[in-house]
Coordinates of C-alpha atoms in Angstrom, one line a residue:
M27 CA 25.6 -79.8 11.6
I28 CA 25.8 -81.0 8.0
F29 CA 29.6 -79.8 6.9
T30 CA 28.9 -80.0 2.9
M31 CA 26.8 -77.0 2.1
S32 CA 23.6 -77.4 -0.1
E33 CA 23.6 -76.7 -3.6
E34 CA 21.6 -73.5 -2.6
H35 CA 24.2 -72.5 -0.2
Q36 CA 27.0 -72.8 -2.9
M37 CA 25.1 -70.9 -5.3
I38 CA 24.6 -68.1 -3.3
Q39 CA 28.2 -68.1 -2.1
K40 CA 29.4 -68.2 -5.6
M41 CA 26.8 -65.1 -6.4
V42 CA 28.0 -62.9 -3.6
R43 CA 31.9 -63.8 -4.1
D44 CA 31.5 -62.5 -7.7
F45 CA 29.5 -59.6 -6.7
A46 CA 32.3 -58.7 -4.0
K47 CA 35.2 -59.2 -6.3
H48 CA 33.4 -57.0 -9.3
E49 CA 31.6 -54.6 -7.4
V50 CA 32.6 -54.1 -3.9
E51 CA 36.4 -54.3 -4.0
P52 CA 37.3 -52.0 -6.7
T53 CA 36.3 -49.1 -4.7
A54 CA 37.0 -50.4 -1.1
K55 CA 40.2 -48.7 -0.4
E56 CA 38.9 -45.3 -1.7
R57 CA 35.9 -45.6 0.3
D58 CA 37.9 -46.4 3.5
E59 CA 40.2 -43.7 3.0
E60 CA 37.4 -41.0 2.2
E61 CA 35.2 -42.5 5.0
R62 CA 32.1 -42.8 2.3
F63 CA 29.3 -45.0 2.2
D64 CA 28.1 -46.1 -1.3
R65 CA 24.3 -46.6 -1.2
D66 CA 24.4 -47.7 -5.0
L67 CA 26.1 -50.8 -3.4
F68 CA 23.7 -51.2 -0.9
T69 CA 21.0 -51.0 -4.1
K70 CA 22.7 -53.6 -6.1
M71 CA 23.0 -56.0 -3.1
A72 CA 19.1 -55.6 -2.8
E73 CA 18.6 -56.4 -6.5
L74 CA 20.6 -59.7 -5.9
G75 CA 18.3 -60.5 -2.7
L76 CA 21.1 -59.9 -0.2
T77 CA 19.2 -57.5 1.9
G78 CA 16.5 -60.2 2.7
I79 CA 18.1 -63.5 2.8
P80 CA 16.8 -65.2 5.9
W81 CA 13.2 -63.7 5.4
P82 CA 10.1 -65.2 3.8
E83 CA 9.1 -64.2 0.4
K84 CA 6.1 -62.8 1.8
Y85 CA 7.8 -60.1 3.9
G86 CA 9.9 -59.2 0.9
G87 CA 13.0 -61.8 1.4
I88 CA 14.3 -64.6 -0.6
G89 CA 13.3 -67.5 1.7
S90 CA 16.6 -69.0 2.5
D91 CA 18.1 -69.1 5.9
Y92 CA 20.5 -68.0 8.3
L93 CA 23.6 -70.1 7.1
A94 CA 23.2 -68.5 3.5
Y95 CA 23.2 -65.1 5.4
V96 CA 26.1 -65.4 7.2
V97 CA 27.9 -67.0 4.2
A98 CA 27.1 -63.6 2.3
V99 CA 28.6 -61.5 5.1
E100 CA 31.6 -63.6 5.0
E101 CA 32.1 -63.0 1.4
L102 CA 31.4 -59.4 1.5
S103 CA 33.7 -58.8 4.4
K104 CA 36.7 -60.7 2.8
V105 CA 37.1 -57.7 0.4
C106 CA 35.5 -54.7 2.6
A107 CA 34.4 -55.6 6.0
S108 CA 32.5 -51.9 5.9
T109 CA 30.3 -53.5 3.1
G110 CA 29.5 -56.6 5.3
V111 CA 28.8 -55.0 8.7
T112 CA 26.3 -52.6 7.0
L113 CA 24.4 -55.9 5.7
S114 CA 24.9 -57.6 9.1
A115 CA 23.5 -54.6 10.9
H116 CA 20.7 -54.4 8.6
T117 CA 19.7 -58.2 8.8
S118 CA 20.6 -59.1 12.3
L119 CA 19.4 -56.0 14.1
A120 CA 16.8 -54.3 12.6
C121 CA 15.0 -56.9 10.5
W122 CA 15.3 -59.5 13.0
P123 CA 13.6 -58.4 15.7
V124 CA 10.6 -56.9 13.6
Y125 CA 10.3 -60.2 12.0
T126 CA 10.5 -62.1 15.6
F127 CA 8.4 -59.5 17.9
G128 CA 6.9 -57.4 15.2
T129 CA 2.9 -57.7 14.4
E130 CA 1.9 -58.5 11.1
E131 CA 1.1 -54.9 10.2
Q132 CA 4.7 -53.7 11.5
K133 CA 6.1 -56.6 9.3
Q134 CA 4.1 -55.3 6.3
E135 CA 5.4 -51.8 6.9
Y136 CA 8.9 -52.2 8.1
L137 CA 10.2 -55.6 7.5
K138 CA 9.2 -55.7 4.1
P139 CA 10.7 -52.8 2.5
M140 CA 13.8 -53.5 4.4
A141 CA 13.9 -57.1 3.2
R142 CA 13.7 -55.6 -0.4
G143 CA 16.4 -53.0 0.2
G144 CA 14.6 -50.0 -0.4
K145 CA 15.0 -48.8 3.1
I146 CA 17.9 -49.6 5.5
G147 CA 17.7 -50.5 9.1
A148 CA 19.8 -49.7 12.3
Y149 CA 19.4 -50.7 16.0
G150 CA 20.2 -48.3 19.1
L151 CA 21.1 -49.5 22.3
T152 CA 24.6 -48.1 23.4
E153 CA 24.3 -44.8 25.4
P154 CA 27.5 -42.6 26.6
G155 CA 26.8 -44.0 29.9
S156 CA 26.0 -47.6 29.2
G157 CA 27.5 -50.0 26.9
S158 CA 28.1 -53.3 28.2
D159 CA 25.8 -52.5 30.9
A160 CA 22.8 -52.1 28.8
G161 CA 20.4 -51.8 31.6
G162 CA 21.7 -48.5 33.0
M163 CA 20.3 -46.8 29.8
K164 CA 19.3 -43.3 30.5
T165 CA 16.8 -42.7 27.6
T166 CA 13.1 -42.5 28.8
A167 CA 9.8 -43.0 27.0
V168 CA 7.1 -41.3 28.5
K169 CA 3.4 -42.5 27.1
N170 CA 1.0 -39.6 26.2
G171 CA -2.2 -40.1 24.8
N172 CA -1.8 -42.0 21.5
E173 CA 2.2 -41.8 21.2
Y174 CA 5.3 -42.2 23.2
I175 CA 7.7 -39.3 23.9
L176 CA 11.4 -40.4 23.6
N177 CA 14.2 -38.5 25.2
G178 CA 17.9 -39.3 25.4
T179 CA 21.2 -40.1 23.3
K180 CA 22.3 -43.3 21.7
I181 CA 26.0 -43.6 20.3
F182 CA 27.9 -45.7 18.2
I183 CA 24.9 -46.6 15.8
T184 CA 26.1 -48.9 12.7
N185 CA 24.0 -47.5 9.5
G186 CA 23.6 -44.3 11.7
G187 CA 22.4 -41.3 9.4
I188 CA 21.9 -43.7 6.5
A189 CA 19.2 -45.9 8.1
D190 CA 15.6 -45.1 7.4
Y191 CA 14.4 -47.2 10.3
Y192 CA 16.0 -47.5 13.6
I193 CA 15.1 -50.2 16.4
V194 CA 15.6 -48.0 19.7
F195 CA 15.4 -49.0 23.7
A196 CA 14.0 -46.8 26.0
A197 CA 13.2 -46.7 29.7
L198 CA 9.5 -46.6 30.2
E199 CA 9.8 -47.4 33.8
P200 CA 13.2 -46.5 34.7
D201 CA 12.6 -47.7 38.5
K202 CA 12.4 -50.9 37.2
K203 CA 15.8 -51.2 35.3
H204 CA 16.3 -53.6 32.4
K205 CA 12.4 -54.9 33.3
G206 CA 11.1 -51.6 32.3
T207 CA 12.6 -51.2 29.2
T208 CA 10.7 -51.1 26.1
A209 CA 11.3 -51.2 22.5
F210 CA 10.2 -48.9 19.7
I211 CA 10.5 -48.7 15.6
V212 CA 11.7 -45.3 15.2
E213 CA 11.5 -43.7 11.4
K214 CA 14.0 -40.9 10.6
D215 CA 11.4 -38.3 9.7
F216 CA 9.8 -38.6 13.2
A217 CA 9.4 -35.2 14.9
G218 CA 12.2 -35.0 17.2
F219 CA 14.6 -37.3 16.0
S220 CA 18.1 -36.3 14.7
V221 CA 21.4 -37.5 13.8
G222 CA 24.4 -36.7 15.8
K223 CA 27.8 -36.5 15.3
K224 CA 29.6 -39.2 12.9
E225 CA 32.4 -40.7 14.5
K226 CA 35.9 -40.9 13.0
K227 CA 36.9 -44.6 13.4
L228 CA 40.2 -46.7 13.1
G229 CA 38.6 -49.3 11.0
I230 CA 35.4 -50.0 9.0
R231 CA 35.7 -46.5 8.0
S232 CA 33.1 -46.8 4.6
S233 CA 30.3 -47.6 7.4
P234 CA 28.8 -44.6 9.1
T235 CA 29.0 -44.8 12.8
T236 CA 26.9 -41.8 14.6
E237 CA 25.0 -40.5 17.3
I238 CA 21.1 -40.5 17.1
I239 CA 19.2 -38.0 19.2
F240 CA 15.7 -37.9 20.8
E241 CA 14.4 -34.6 21.8
D242 CA 10.5 -34.9 22.5
C243 CA 10.3 -37.5 19.9
R244 CA 7.0 -38.5 19.3
V245 CA 6.8 -42.3 18.3
P246 CA 3.1 -43.7 17.5
L247 CA 1.8 -46.3 19.8
K248 CA 1.5 -48.7 16.7
N249 CA 5.4 -48.4 16.9
R250 CA 6.0 -50.1 19.9
L251 CA 7.9 -53.3 19.2
G252 CA 6.5 -56.0 21.5
E253 CA 4.7 -55.6 24.7
E254 CA 5.8 -52.8 27.4
G255 CA 8.7 -53.9 29.5
E256 CA 9.8 -56.4 26.9
G257 CA 12.7 -54.4 25.5
F258 CA 15.7 -55.7 27.3
K259 CA 14.8 -59.3 26.6
I260 CA 14.1 -58.2 23.1
A261 CA 17.3 -56.3 22.8
M262 CA 19.6 -59.4 24.2
M263 CA 17.8 -61.9 22.1
T264 CA 18.6 -59.8 18.7
L265 CA 22.4 -59.5 19.9
D266 CA 22.3 -63.6 20.3
G267 CA 22.2 -63.4 16.3
G268 CA 24.0 -60.4 15.6
R269 CA 27.1 -61.5 17.2
N270 CA 26.9 -64.4 14.6
G271 CA 27.0 -61.9 11.9
I272 CA 29.8 -60.1 13.4
A273 CA 31.6 -63.7 13.5
A274 CA 31.0 -64.1 10.1
Q275 CA 32.6 -60.5 9.3
A276 CA 35.6 -61.6 11.5
V277 CA 35.9 -64.8 9.1
G278 CA 35.7 -62.7 6.0
I279 CA 38.2 -60.3 7.3
A280 CA 40.6 -63.1 8.5
Q281 CA 40.5 -64.9 5.1
G282 CA 41.0 -61.9 2.9
A283 CA 44.1 -61.0 5.2
F284 CA 45.0 -65.0 5.0
E285 CA 44.7 -64.8 1.0
A286 CA 46.6 -61.7 0.4
A287 CA 49.5 -62.8 2.6
T288 CA 49.6 -66.2 1.5
A289 CA 50.0 -64.9 -2.6
Y290 CA 52.8 -62.2 -0.9
A291 CA 54.8 -65.2 0.7
K292 CA 55.0 -67.1 -2.4
E293 CA 56.3 -64.2 -4.6
R294 CA 58.3 -62.5 -2.1
K295 CA 62.2 -63.8 -2.2
Q296 CA 64.5 -63.6 0.5
F297 CA 67.7 -65.6 1.0
G298 CA 67.4 -67.1 -2.5
R299 CA 63.8 -68.5 -2.1
P300 CA 60.2 -67.6 -1.7
I301 CA 59.2 -66.7 2.1
A302 CA 56.8 -69.1 2.1
E303 CA 59.4 -71.9 2.2
Q304 CA 60.9 -70.3 5.2
Q305 CA 59.8 -72.3 8.2
G306 CA 59.1 -69.2 10.4
I307 CA 56.5 -68.0 7.8
S308 CA 55.0 -71.2 6.5
F309 CA 54.1 -72.1 10.1
K310 CA 52.4 -68.5 10.5
L311 CA 50.3 -69.7 7.5
A312 CA 49.4 -73.0 8.8
D313 CA 48.1 -71.5 12.2
M314 CA 46.2 -68.7 10.2
A315 CA 44.6 -71.1 8.2
T316 CA 43.7 -73.2 11.3
A317 CA 42.1 -70.5 13.3
I318 CA 40.0 -69.5 10.0
E319 CA 38.9 -72.9 9.7
A320 CA 38.0 -73.4 13.5
S321 CA 36.0 -69.9 13.1
R322 CA 34.3 -70.6 10.3
L323 CA 32.9 -73.9 11.6
L324 CA 31.8 -72.2 14.8
T325 CA 30.2 -69.6 12.7
Y326 CA 28.5 -72.2 10.2
Q327 CA 27.3 -74.1 13.3
A328 CA 25.6 -71.2 15.3
A329 CA 23.8 -70.1 12.1
W330 CA 22.7 -73.7 11.1
L331 CA 21.3 -73.9 14.8
E332 CA 19.3 -71.1 14.2
S333 CA 18.0 -72.0 11.0
E334 CA 17.1 -75.1 12.4
G335 CA 15.0 -73.5 15.4
M336 CA 17.4 -74.9 18.2
P337 CA 19.1 -73.0 20.8
Y338 CA 22.0 -71.1 19.2
G339 CA 23.0 -68.6 22.4
K340 CA 26.1 -70.0 23.3
A341 CA 27.2 -70.9 20.0
S342 CA 26.8 -67.5 18.7
A343 CA 28.6 -66.2 21.6
M344 CA 31.3 -68.7 21.1
S345 CA 31.6 -67.9 17.5
K346 CA 32.0 -64.2 18.1
L347 CA 34.3 -64.6 20.8
Y348 CA 36.6 -67.0 18.9
A349 CA 36.5 -65.5 15.3
G350 CA 37.0 -61.9 16.6
D351 CA 40.2 -63.0 18.5
A352 CA 41.4 -65.2 15.4
A353 CA 40.7 -62.1 13.1
M354 CA 42.8 -59.8 15.3
K355 CA 45.6 -62.6 15.4
V356 CA 45.6 -63.5 11.8
T357 CA 45.4 -59.8 10.5
T358 CA 48.5 -58.7 12.8
E359 CA 50.4 -61.9 11.5
A360 CA 49.4 -61.0 7.6
V361 CA 50.8 -57.4 8.2
Q362 CA 53.9 -59.2 9.8
I363 CA 54.5 -61.1 6.8
F364 CA 54.3 -58.1 4.5
G365 CA 57.3 -56.6 6.6
G366 CA 57.5 -53.0 5.9
Y367 CA 55.2 -53.1 3.0
G368 CA 52.3 -54.3 5.5
Y369 CA 52.5 -51.1 7.1
T370 CA 52.0 -49.3 4.3
K371 CA 48.6 -48.2 2.6
D372 CA 50.0 -49.7 -0.8
Y373 CA 48.6 -53.1 0.5
P374 CA 45.3 -54.3 1.7
V375 CA 46.5 -56.1 5.1
E376 CA 46.5 -52.7 7.3
R377 CA 42.9 -52.2 6.4
Y378 CA 42.5 -55.7 7.1
M379 CA 44.1 -55.2 10.7
R380 CA 42.2 -52.0 11.2
D381 CA 38.8 -53.6 10.6
A382 CA 39.6 -56.7 12.7
K383 CA 40.0 -54.8 16.0
I384 CA 36.1 -53.8 16.0
T385 CA 35.0 -57.4 16.0
Q386 CA 36.2 -57.6 19.5
I387 CA 34.2 -55.0 20.7
Y388 CA 31.1 -54.3 19.2
E389 CA 27.7 -56.4 19.7
G390 CA 29.3 -57.4 22.9
T391 CA 32.8 -57.2 23.9
Q392 CA 35.1 -60.3 24.1
E393 CA 34.7 -60.1 28.1
I394 CA 30.8 -59.9 27.8
Q395 CA 30.9 -63.0 25.6
R396 CA 33.0 -64.9 28.2
I397 CA 30.2 -63.8 30.9
V398 CA 27.5 -65.3 28.5
I399 CA 29.4 -68.5 27.6
S400 CA 30.3 -69.4 31.5
R401 CA 26.8 -69.0 32.8
M402 CA 25.6 -71.1 29.9
V403 CA 28.2 -73.6 30.9
M404 CA 27.5 -73.5 34.4
Q405 CA 23.7 -73.8 34.0
S406 CA 24.0 -76.8 31.8

């Protein structure tokens, strides 16, 4: 991996950093408290090209790469993890499978408007009875003439309710378990599709998370993504890249908390000097900085491998595992450095800590990442 970012990557980093500081950060606390998604922010991201960073220009993107994409997610998450995951789910979980497995017609009809930011994407895999065991899904698809009929419920849908298009997985041949799963592109206006309850969450509160419900939902044949029976493969391959988007989110959260804690430690005085000069605090900052840098390098490496067309599944699982744990540790230490003030909503570190926890859970729990990594290690 090249450890110095190219001029293009540095330009994108600066652009997103400036945008995050001036457009996203001012309302982050308020949106968190109100559990409010701001569509205008997404539109502004689209105007900067952020909603289509890795996709070719002919599909509405800016023709950059996955490293630029994770840099953008990191910078957004440094001030607002909810905004970071909105972009991550849209890009990694909705756009990526259409770009990779979609027909040319599907790319023109669905990828292009998502890349341009006129439409928002989401991904529906998890169900009430199947989380880590994705092969145990109960949502079914039945072929009927020139369409498929979907029935079932998906939960914990990031961008749920605000998305225009959903990548959905259903059992076309339930007896075959995961080998009988098929993927579909479902539009929010399809008959039989509805949005269920909105979850009230510990963190990422301005990113809506909902149920989506299929009651004899009619999906045209042309909206099948990939071949029949390829759904599980599509779902797992999509998560490979999605995990690295979550790693980037975790790096951003940790960096934001670290910067806040460092600034506070330099100003806060106890025993006649800034607490940053106390070894107990300075050593915390040293450990936090090291964990963040290691997380960032793992994340950038996985993104670089994907951009180069090289295997990246193990690297992505490692980045998600390490960065998620590091974010939880760093944000907890940040609250500790603030002391009692850190436990109040007067400072942002309590929000960073709440937001960090989910990076250890979604798009594959830390336990699942260890399974993925151990299997790949044993196969090598």
